[in-house]
């Protein structure tokens, strides 16, 4: 499964669409004004299916993930001297590559490649793609990418 983002990947307070390869809207992300970042994810029918909420008052960025009303876990940016790292307390996922430039992979030691994020070349507008081999992971991957991108702000 391939998710496509046009122009700036994420914005704090704006609504934007995530498209499939066929050009149809798969998800809508709505930024909400709050203490810290808060993103609500809606499916193509407009039903709320997920939330990414930044925890405030922490030294390093942390984001709580909710899918279909259930708490999934937290993504935390770890403090390191050379390469920032993220921990996923809800899975064994790890981030490898240059996440600051949106060119990275999310991998699982158990499952292998979970997602690959990168720029799509030769597009009129700057476009980013998320390749998700297992469509069942699409929502969780989208929430992870939202959290990682918000950690840069």
XYZ file of C-alpha atoms in Angstrom:
153
model
C 0.000 0.000 0.000
C 1.289 3.465 -0.856
C 0.243 6.679 0.924
C 1.041 10.008 -0.780
C 1.381 13.490 0.750
C 1.580 16.614 -1.409
C 3.656 19.722 -0.544
C 4.600 20.167 3.107
C 4.187 16.802 4.782
C 2.473 18.015 7.930
C 1.105 21.198 9.382
C 0.181 21.897 12.975
C -3.290 23.421 12.557
C -4.318 22.605 8.989
C -6.357 19.820 7.486
C -4.807 17.793 4.696
C -5.438 14.621 2.769
C -3.419 11.460 2.372
C -3.924 9.930 -1.059
C -3.611 6.438 -2.479
C -1.781 5.673 -5.701
C -5.042 6.025 -7.633
C -5.423 9.638 -6.405
C -8.324 8.897 -4.070
C -8.346 10.221 -0.510
C -7.553 7.443 1.969
C -7.263 9.539 5.136
C -7.855 13.106 6.271
C -5.683 14.532 9.030
C -7.037 17.419 11.083
C -4.674 19.411 13.253
C -6.229 20.605 16.494
C -5.150 23.588 18.560
C -4.039 22.264 21.953
C -1.069 22.191 24.295
C 1.325 20.226 22.115
C 0.513 18.656 18.790
C -2.810 16.890 18.323
C -3.864 15.197 15.092
C -7.187 13.517 14.405
C -7.274 10.972 11.594
C -10.438 10.284 9.627
C -10.989 7.538 7.074
C -12.266 8.214 3.535
C -15.871 8.201 4.801
C -15.086 10.914 7.360
C -15.205 8.650 10.419
C -12.724 9.422 13.202
C -10.373 6.419 13.474
C -7.239 7.668 15.213
C -5.569 10.356 17.310
C -1.944 11.339 17.888
C -1.615 13.483 21.034
C 1.668 14.972 22.241
C 2.323 14.664 25.945
C 3.360 18.012 27.416
C 5.822 18.664 30.208
C 8.343 16.078 29.024
C 12.009 16.738 28.288
C 11.935 14.894 24.943
C 8.859 14.686 22.649
C 6.372 11.908 23.451
C 3.178 11.075 21.590
C 0.246 8.931 22.673
C -1.495 6.932 19.950
C -5.197 6.037 19.917
C -6.965 3.899 17.286
C -10.730 3.396 17.250
C -10.923 4.850 20.757
C -8.348 2.470 22.259
C -4.967 3.523 23.640
C -2.220 1.795 21.642
C 0.875 3.156 23.344
C 3.447 5.911 23.234
C 6.230 6.931 20.856
C 9.156 8.651 22.598
C 12.125 10.456 21.135
C 15.258 9.347 22.954
C 18.129 11.693 23.742
C 21.296 10.672 21.907
C 24.366 12.660 20.950
C 24.596 11.792 17.263
C 21.432 10.319 15.826
C 18.023 10.901 17.425
C 16.162 7.656 18.087
C 12.551 6.769 18.819
C 11.134 4.049 21.031
C 7.712 2.497 20.498
C 6.310 1.078 23.731
C 3.425 -0.443 21.756
C 5.549 -2.516 19.345
C 9.088 -3.567 18.474
C 9.313 -1.001 15.663
C 12.498 1.027 15.138
C 13.294 4.019 12.913
C 16.348 3.843 10.648
C 17.616 6.484 8.246
C 17.317 10.263 8.062
C 13.938 11.022 9.620
C 14.696 14.766 9.650
C 14.743 14.747 5.847
C 11.766 12.358 5.635
C 13.865 9.584 4.159
C 13.703 6.687 6.589
C 12.333 3.228 7.258
C 10.343 1.773 10.106
C 11.475 -1.767 10.741
C 10.625 -4.584 13.100
C 13.260 -7.160 14.085
C 10.449 -9.720 14.023
C 8.572 -8.644 10.840
C 11.202 -6.811 8.768
C 10.202 -3.680 6.832
C 7.039 -2.082 8.238
C 7.189 1.139 6.171
C 9.524 3.238 4.035
C 9.162 7.044 3.889
C 10.759 9.065 1.104
C 10.411 11.750 -1.529
C 8.797 11.012 -4.865
C 10.909 12.514 -7.628
C 9.670 14.195 -10.806
C 6.413 15.521 -9.329
C 5.053 19.036 -9.891
C 4.559 19.589 -6.163
C 6.888 18.181 -3.546
C 5.443 14.776 -2.766
C 6.306 12.247 -0.090
C 5.362 8.602 -0.113
C 4.946 6.028 2.603
C 5.245 2.464 1.358
C 3.415 0.061 3.692
C 3.808 -3.609 2.674
C 0.986 -4.733 5.004
C -2.176 -2.578 4.589
C -3.267 -3.627 8.094
C -0.397 -1.465 9.417
C -1.394 1.669 7.450
C -3.138 3.514 10.306
C -0.421 2.760 12.864
C 2.293 3.717 10.381
C 0.500 6.971 9.582
C 0.266 7.788 13.302
C 3.965 6.984 13.776
C 4.950 9.237 10.833
C 2.772 12.068 12.200
C 4.475 11.776 15.596
C 7.989 11.632 14.118
C 7.325 14.663 11.935
C 5.796 16.623 14.832
C 8.893 15.868 16.941
C 10.906 18.035 14.516
C 8.882 21.161 15.313
